[in-house]
CSV table of C-alpha atoms (C1' of nucleotides) in Angstrom, one decimal:
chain,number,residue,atom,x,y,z
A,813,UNK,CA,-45.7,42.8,-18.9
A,814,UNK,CA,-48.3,41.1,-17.1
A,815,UNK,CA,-47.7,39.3,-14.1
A,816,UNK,CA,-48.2,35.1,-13.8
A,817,UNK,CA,-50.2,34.1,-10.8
A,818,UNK,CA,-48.2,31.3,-9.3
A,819,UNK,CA,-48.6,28.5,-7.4
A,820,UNK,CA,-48.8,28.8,-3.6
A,821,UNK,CA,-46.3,26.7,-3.4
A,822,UNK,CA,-43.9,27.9,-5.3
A,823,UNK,CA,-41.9,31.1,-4.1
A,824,UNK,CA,-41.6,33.9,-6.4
A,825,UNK,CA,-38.1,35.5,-5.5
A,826,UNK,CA,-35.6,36.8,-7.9
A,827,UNK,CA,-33.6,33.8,-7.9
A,828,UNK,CA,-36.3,31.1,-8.4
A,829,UNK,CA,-37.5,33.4,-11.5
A,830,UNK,CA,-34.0,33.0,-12.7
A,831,UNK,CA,-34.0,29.3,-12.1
A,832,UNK,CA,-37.0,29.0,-13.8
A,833,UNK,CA,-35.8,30.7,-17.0
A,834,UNK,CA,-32.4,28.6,-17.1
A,835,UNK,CA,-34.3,25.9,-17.0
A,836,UNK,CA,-36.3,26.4,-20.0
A,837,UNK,CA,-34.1,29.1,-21.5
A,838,UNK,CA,-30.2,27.1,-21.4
A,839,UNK,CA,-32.0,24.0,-22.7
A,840,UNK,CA,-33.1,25.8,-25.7
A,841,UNK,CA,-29.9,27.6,-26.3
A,842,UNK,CA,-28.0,24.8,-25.9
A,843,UNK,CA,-30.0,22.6,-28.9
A,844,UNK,CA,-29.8,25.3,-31.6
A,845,UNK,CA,-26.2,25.4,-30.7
A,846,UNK,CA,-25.8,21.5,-31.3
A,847,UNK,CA,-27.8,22.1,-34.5
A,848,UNK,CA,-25.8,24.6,-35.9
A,849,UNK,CA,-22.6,22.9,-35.3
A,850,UNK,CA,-23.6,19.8,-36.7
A,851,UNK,CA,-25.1,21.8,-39.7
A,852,UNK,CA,-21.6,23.2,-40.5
A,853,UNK,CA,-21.4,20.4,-42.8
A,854,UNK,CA,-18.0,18.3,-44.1
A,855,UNK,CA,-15.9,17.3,-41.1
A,856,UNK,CA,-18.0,18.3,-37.7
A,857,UNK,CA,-16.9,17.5,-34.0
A,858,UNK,CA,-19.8,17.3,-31.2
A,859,UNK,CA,-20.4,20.0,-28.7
A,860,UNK,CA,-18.5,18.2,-26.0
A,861,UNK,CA,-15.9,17.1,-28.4
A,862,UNK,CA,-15.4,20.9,-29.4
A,863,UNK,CA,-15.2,21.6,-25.8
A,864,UNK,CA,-12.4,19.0,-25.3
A,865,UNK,CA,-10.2,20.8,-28.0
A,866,UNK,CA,-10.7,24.5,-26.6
A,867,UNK,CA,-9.4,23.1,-23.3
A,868,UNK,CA,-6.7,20.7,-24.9
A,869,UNK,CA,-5.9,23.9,-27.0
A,870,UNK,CA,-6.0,26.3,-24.1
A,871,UNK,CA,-3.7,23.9,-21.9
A,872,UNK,CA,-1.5,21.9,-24.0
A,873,UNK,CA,0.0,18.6,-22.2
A,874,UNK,CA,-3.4,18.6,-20.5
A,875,UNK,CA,-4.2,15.6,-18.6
A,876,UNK,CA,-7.5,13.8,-19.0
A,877,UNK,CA,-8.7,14.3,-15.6
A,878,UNK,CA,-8.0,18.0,-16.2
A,879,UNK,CA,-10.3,17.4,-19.5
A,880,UNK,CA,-13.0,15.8,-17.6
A,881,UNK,CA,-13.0,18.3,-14.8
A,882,UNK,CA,-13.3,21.1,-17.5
A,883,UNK,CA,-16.0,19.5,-19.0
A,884,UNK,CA,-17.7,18.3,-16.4
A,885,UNK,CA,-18.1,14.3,-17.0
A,886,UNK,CA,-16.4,11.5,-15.1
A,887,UNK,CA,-13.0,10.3,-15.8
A,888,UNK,CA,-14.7,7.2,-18.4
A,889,UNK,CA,-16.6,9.9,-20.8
A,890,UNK,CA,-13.8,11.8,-21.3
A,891,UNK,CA,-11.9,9.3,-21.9
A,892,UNK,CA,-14.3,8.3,-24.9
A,893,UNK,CA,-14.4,11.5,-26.1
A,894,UNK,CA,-10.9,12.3,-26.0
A,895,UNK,CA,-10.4,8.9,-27.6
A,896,UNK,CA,-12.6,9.5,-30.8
A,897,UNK,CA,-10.6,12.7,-31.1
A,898,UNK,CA,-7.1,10.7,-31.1
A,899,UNK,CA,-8.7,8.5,-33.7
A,900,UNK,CA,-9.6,11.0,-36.1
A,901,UNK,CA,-5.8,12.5,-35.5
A,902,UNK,CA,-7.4,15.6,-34.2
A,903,UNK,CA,-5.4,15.4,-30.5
A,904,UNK,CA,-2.1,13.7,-29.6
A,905,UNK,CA,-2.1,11.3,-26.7
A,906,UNK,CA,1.2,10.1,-25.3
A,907,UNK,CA,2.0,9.2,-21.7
A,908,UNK,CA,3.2,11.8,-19.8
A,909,UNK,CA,7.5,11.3,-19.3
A,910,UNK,CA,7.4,12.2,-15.6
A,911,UNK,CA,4.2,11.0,-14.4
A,912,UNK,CA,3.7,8.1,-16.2
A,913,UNK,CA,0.2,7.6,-15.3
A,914,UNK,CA,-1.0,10.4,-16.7
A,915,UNK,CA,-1.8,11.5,-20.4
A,916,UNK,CA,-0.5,14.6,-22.2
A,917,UNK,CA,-2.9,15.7,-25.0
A,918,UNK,CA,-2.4,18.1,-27.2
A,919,UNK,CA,-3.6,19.3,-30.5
A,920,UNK,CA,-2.5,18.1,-34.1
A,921,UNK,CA,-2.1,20.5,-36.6
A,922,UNK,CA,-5.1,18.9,-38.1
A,923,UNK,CA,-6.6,19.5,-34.7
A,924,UNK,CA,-5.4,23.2,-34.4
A,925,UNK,CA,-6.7,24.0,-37.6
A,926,UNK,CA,-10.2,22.3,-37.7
A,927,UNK,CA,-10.9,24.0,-34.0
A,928,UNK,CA,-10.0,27.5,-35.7
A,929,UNK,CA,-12.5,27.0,-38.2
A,930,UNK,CA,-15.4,25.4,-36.6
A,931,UNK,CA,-15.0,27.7,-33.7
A,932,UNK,CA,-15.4,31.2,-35.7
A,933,UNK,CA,-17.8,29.4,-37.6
A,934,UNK,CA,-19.9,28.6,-34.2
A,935,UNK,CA,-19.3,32.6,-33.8
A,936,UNK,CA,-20.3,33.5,-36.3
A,937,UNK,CA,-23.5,31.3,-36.5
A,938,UNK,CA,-24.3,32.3,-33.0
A,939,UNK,CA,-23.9,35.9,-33.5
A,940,UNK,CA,-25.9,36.4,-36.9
A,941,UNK,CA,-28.9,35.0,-34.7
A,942,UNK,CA,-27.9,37.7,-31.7
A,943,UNK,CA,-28.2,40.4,-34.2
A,944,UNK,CA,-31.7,40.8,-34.3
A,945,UNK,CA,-31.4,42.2,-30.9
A,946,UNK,CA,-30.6,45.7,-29.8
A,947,UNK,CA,-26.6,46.9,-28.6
A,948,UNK,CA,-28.2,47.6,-24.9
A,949,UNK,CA,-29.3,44.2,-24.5
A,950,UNK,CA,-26.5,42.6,-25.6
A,951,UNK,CA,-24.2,44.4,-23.5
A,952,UNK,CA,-26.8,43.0,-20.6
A,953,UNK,CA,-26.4,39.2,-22.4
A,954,UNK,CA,-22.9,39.5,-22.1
A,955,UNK,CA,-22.7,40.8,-18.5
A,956,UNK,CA,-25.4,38.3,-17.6
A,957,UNK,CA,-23.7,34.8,-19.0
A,958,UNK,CA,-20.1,36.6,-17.3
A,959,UNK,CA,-22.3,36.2,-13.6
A,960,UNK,CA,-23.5,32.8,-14.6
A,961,UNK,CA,-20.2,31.3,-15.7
A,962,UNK,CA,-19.0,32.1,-12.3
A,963,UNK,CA,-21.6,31.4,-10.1
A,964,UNK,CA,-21.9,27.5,-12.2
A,965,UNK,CA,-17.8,26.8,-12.7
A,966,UNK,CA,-17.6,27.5,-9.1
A,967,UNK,CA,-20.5,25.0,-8.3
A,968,UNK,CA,-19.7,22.6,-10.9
A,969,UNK,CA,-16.5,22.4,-9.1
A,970,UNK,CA,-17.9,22.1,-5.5
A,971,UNK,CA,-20.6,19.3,-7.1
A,972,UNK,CA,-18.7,17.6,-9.0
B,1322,UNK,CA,-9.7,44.4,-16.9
B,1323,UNK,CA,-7.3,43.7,-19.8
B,1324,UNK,CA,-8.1,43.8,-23.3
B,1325,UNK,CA,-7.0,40.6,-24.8
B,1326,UNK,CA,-5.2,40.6,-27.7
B,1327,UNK,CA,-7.7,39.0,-30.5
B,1328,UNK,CA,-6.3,37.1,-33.9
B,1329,UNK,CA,-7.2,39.8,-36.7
B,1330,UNK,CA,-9.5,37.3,-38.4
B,1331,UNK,CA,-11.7,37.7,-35.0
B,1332,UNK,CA,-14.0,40.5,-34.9
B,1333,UNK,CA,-14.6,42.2,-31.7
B,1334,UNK,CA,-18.6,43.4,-31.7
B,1335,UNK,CA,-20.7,42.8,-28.5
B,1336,UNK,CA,-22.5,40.3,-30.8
B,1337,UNK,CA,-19.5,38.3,-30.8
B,1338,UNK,CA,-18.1,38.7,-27.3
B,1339,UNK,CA,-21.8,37.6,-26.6
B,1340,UNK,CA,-21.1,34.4,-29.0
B,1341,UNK,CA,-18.5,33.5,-27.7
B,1342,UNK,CA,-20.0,33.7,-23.8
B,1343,UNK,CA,-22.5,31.5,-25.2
B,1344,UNK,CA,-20.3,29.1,-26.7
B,1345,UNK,CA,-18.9,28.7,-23.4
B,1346,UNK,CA,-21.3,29.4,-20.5
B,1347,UNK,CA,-24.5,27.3,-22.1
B,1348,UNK,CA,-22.9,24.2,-22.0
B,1349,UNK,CA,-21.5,24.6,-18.5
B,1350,UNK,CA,-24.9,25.4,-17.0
B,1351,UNK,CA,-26.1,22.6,-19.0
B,1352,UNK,CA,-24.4,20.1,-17.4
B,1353,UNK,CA,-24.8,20.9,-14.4
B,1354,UNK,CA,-28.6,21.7,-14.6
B,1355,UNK,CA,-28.2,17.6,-16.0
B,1356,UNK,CA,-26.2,16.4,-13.0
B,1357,UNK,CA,-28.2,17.5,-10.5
B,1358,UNK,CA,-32.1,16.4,-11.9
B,1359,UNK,CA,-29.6,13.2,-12.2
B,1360,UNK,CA,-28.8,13.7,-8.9
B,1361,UNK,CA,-32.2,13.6,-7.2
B,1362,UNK,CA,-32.1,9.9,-7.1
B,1363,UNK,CA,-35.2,7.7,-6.7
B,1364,UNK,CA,-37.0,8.4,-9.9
B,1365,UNK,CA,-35.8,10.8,-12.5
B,1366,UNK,CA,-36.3,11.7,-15.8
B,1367,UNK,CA,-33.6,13.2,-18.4
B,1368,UNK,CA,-33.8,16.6,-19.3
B,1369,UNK,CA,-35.1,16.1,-22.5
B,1370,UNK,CA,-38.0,14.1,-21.2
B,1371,UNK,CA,-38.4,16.6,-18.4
B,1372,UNK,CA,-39.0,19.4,-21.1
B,1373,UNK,CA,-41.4,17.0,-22.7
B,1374,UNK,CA,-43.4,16.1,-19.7
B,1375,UNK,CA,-43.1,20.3,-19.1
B,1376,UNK,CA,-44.8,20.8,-22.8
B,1377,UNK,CA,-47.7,18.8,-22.4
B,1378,UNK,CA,-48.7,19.6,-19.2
B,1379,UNK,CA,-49.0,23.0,-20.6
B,1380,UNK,CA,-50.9,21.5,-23.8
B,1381,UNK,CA,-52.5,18.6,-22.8
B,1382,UNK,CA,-53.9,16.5,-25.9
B,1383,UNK,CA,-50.6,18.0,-27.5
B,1384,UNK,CA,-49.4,16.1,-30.6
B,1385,UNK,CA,-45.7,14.6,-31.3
B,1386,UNK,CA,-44.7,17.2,-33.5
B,1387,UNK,CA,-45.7,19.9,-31.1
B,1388,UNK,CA,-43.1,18.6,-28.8
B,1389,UNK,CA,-40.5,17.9,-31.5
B,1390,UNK,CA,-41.3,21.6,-32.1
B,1391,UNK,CA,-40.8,22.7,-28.8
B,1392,UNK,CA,-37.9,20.8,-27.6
B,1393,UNK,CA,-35.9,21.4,-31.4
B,1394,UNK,CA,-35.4,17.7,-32.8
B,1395,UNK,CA,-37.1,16.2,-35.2
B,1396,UNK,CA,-40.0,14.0,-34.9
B,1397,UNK,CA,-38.5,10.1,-34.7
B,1398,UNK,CA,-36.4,11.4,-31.5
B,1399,UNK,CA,-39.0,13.0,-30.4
B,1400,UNK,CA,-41.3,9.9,-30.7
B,1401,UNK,CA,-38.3,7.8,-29.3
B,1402,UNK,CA,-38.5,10.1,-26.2
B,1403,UNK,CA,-42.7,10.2,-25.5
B,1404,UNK,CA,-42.4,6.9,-25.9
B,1405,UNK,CA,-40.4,6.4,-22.8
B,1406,UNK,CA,-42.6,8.3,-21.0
B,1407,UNK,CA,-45.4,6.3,-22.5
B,1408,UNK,CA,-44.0,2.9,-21.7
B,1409,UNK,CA,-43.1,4.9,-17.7
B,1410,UNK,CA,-47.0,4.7,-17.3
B,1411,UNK,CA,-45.9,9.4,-17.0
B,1412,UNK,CA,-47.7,10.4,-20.6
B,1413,UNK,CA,-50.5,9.0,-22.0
B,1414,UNK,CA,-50.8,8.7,-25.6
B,1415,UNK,CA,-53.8,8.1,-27.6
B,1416,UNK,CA,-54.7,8.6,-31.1
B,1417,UNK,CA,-56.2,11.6,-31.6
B,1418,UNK,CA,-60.6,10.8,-33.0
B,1419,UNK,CA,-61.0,13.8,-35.0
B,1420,UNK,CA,-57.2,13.4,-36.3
B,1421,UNK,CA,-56.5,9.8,-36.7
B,1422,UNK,CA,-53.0,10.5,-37.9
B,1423,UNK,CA,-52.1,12.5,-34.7
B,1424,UNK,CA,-51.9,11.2,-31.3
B,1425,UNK,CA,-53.1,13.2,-28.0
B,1426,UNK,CA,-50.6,13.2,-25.0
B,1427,UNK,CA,-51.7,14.3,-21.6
B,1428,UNK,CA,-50.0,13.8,-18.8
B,1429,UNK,CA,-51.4,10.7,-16.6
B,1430,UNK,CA,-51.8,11.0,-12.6
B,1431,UNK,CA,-48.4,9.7,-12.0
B,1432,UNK,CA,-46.9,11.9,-14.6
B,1433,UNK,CA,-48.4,15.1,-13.1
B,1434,UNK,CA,-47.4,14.6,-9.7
B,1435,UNK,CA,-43.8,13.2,-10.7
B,1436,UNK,CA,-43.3,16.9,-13.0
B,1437,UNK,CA,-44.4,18.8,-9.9
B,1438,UNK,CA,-41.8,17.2,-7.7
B,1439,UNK,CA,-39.0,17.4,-10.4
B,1440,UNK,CA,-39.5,20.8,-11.5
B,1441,UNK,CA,-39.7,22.1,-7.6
B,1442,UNK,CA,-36.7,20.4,-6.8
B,1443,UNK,CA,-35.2,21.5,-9.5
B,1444,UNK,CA,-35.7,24.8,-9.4
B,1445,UNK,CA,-34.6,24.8,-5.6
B,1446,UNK,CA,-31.4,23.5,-6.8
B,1447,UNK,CA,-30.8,25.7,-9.4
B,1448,UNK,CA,-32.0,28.7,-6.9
B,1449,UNK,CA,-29.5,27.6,-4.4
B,1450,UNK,CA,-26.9,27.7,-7.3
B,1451,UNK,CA,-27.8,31.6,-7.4
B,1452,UNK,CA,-27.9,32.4,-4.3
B,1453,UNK,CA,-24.5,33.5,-3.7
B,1454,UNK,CA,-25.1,36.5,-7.0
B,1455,UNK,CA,-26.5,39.9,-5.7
B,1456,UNK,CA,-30.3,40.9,-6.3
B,1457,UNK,CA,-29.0,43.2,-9.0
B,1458,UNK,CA,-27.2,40.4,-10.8
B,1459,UNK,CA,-29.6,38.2,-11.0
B,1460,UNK,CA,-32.4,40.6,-12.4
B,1461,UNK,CA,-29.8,41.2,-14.9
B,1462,UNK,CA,-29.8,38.0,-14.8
B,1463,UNK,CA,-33.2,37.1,-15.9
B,1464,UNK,CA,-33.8,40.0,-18.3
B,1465,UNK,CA,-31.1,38.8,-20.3
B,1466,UNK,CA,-32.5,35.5,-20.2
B,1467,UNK,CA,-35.9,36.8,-21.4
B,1468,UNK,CA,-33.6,38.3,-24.1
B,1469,UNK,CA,-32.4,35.1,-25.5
B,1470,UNK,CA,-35.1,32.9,-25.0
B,1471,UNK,CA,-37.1,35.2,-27.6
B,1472,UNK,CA,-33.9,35.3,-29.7
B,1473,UNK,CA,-33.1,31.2,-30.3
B,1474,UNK,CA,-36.8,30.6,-30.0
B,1475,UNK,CA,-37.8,32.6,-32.8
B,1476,UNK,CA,-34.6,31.2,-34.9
B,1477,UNK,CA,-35.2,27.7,-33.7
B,1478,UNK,CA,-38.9,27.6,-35.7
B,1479,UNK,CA,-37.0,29.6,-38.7
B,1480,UNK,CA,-34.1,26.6,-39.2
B,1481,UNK,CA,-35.1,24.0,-37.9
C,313,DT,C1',12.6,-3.7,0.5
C,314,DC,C1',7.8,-4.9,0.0
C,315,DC,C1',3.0,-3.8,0.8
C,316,DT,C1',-0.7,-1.1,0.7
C,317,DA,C1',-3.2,2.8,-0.4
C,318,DA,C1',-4.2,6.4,-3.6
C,319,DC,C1',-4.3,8.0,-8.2
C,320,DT,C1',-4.9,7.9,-13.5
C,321,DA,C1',-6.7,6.0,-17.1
C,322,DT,C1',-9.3,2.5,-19.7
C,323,DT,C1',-12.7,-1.2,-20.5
C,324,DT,C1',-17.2,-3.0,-20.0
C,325,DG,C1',-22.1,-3.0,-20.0
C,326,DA,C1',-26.2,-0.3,-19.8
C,327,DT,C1',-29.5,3.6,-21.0
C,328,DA,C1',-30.5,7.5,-23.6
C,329,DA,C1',-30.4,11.1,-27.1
C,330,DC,C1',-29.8,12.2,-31.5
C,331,DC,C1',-29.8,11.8,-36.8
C,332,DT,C1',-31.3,10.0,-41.7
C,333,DA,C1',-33.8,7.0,-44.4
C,334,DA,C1',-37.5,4.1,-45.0
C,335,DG,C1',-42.0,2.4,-43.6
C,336,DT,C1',-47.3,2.7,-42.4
C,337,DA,C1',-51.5,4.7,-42.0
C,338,DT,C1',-54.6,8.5,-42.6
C,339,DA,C1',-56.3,12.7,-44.8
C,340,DA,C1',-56.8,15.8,-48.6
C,341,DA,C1',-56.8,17.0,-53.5
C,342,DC,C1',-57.4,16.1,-58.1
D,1220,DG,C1',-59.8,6.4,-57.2
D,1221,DT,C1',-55.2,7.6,-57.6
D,1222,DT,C1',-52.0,10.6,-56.1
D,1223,DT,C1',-49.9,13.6,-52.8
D,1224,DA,C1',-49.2,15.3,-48.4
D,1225,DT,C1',-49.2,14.7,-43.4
D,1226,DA,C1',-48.3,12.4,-38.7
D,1227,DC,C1',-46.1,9.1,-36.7
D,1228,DT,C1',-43.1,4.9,-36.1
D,1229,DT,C1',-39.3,1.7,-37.1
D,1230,DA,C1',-34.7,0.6,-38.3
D,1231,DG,C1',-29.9,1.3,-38.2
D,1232,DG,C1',-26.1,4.0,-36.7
D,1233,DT,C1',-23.1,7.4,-33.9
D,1234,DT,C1',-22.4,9.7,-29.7
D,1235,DA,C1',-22.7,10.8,-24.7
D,1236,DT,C1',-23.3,9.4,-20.3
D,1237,DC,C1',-22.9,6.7,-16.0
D,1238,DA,C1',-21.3,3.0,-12.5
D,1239,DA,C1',-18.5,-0.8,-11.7
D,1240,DA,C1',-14.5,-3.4,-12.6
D,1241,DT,C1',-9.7,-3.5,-14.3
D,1242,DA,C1',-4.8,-2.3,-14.9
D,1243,DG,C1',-0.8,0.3,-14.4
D,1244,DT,C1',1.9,3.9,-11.5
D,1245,DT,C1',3.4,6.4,-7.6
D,1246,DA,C1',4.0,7.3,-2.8
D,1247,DG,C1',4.2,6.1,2.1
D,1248,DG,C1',5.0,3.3,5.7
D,1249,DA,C1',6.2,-1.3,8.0
DNA sequence: TCCTAACTATTTGATAACCTAAGTATAAAC
DNA sequence: GTTTATACTTAGGTTATCAAATAGTTAGGA
């Protein structure tokens, strides 16, 4: 592997390599992702649409506040997003009994079942592309995106 | 750590446990890779324009469909999106004289000097993000970035 | 009790990213 | 020279995103 000569400016440690790479790497990642899932043909949610029914799934009553924190977005984008989903009868909206400012969302059967199948269909997708690539590295892809996924939800949450 | 119990329909491989890290982690470092270039106030560019501007300052005289290429969409977004930059005085764009179909895209003074500043500061942010993960994670880090770069790259040009 | 402050969610208005389909202009092929 | 293919743009539509303004709800204190 030959080594870049760099700008003088720009330090060379372990971590700006890495930030370097997410940059131009996650990107990437991310867009044949979207283009899969919008691929899939038939009845397709977005990416951050999908992401709202994992959480909504994963926490049922879930407020939208928890919805936008999860995702990352302020308060108004979620509430678009969670609001395309009620229209299509994918998520349940009602106002929460105790707290009535609040939401509870949860899933619709139609909602429950169209998350099942888009999300082992992302998987799937996903992992047919992976398996060009040997068991050893994907053990390191796995162990890798685990340290991410803490190091950014904890940040996200600090940001944010 | 416990072994989850996984519905029967869900395969277990380290393809798929990588999948499914993907499906969550990318779009998590996504955002907030988003958030903060939206965060550096003053002037900014969106990430998709910032991989644009990145392309052709490694290609100058680069043609549209090279950075639909690179960036994955197809070539009226990607038009949509140089053209921002055009009408930003950051890219010029000028038809091409051996190729009268294509245009040439470099990036003008301001454009080269506004990428510097973004990408450094960028990077920064993203470094500071890591700097909490030990040296070890974060080559793991990076080789497993190198990993899936080379994976959705090569699958991006094969789809899309 | 009432008033205010804080919280939760939505609406509004703007910019941008994305797509497909349809156009324009140039080059190549026959 | 007509047709075909290529490179880009335009048009029309959906979605995501933000900040600012709005409306309803709760809680705390005067």
């Amino acid at each position: 592997m030959a080594l870049h000569v760099v700008s003088r400016s720009e330090p060379s440690t372990t971590a700006d390599r890495c930030a370097r790479e997410i940059l131009e790497t996650v990107p990437l990642v991310m867009r044949v992702v979207r283009a899969e899932m919008r691929r899939q043909g038939a009845q397709v949610v977005s990416v951050p649409q999908f992401r709202a029914l994992a959480f909504v799934e994963r926490h049922p009553g879930a407020s939208l506040a928890g919805v936008a924190e999860h995702l990352g977005v302020t308060a108004p984008t979620a509430s678009t997003i969670v609001d395309r989903l009620v229209r299509r009868r994918l998520v349940g909206r009602v106002p929460d009994p105790a707290e009535r400012r609040r939401v509870a969302l949860t899933l619709t059967p139609a909602g429950g079942r169209l998350f099942a199948r888009m999300r082992s269909k992302a998987r799937r997708q996903v992992a047919m592309r992976l398996a060009r690539a040997s068991a050893a590295d994907l053990r390191k892809v796995a162990g890798a995106l685990a340290v991410l996924d803490r190091l950014f939800r904890e940040e996200a949450r600090i940001i944010g």
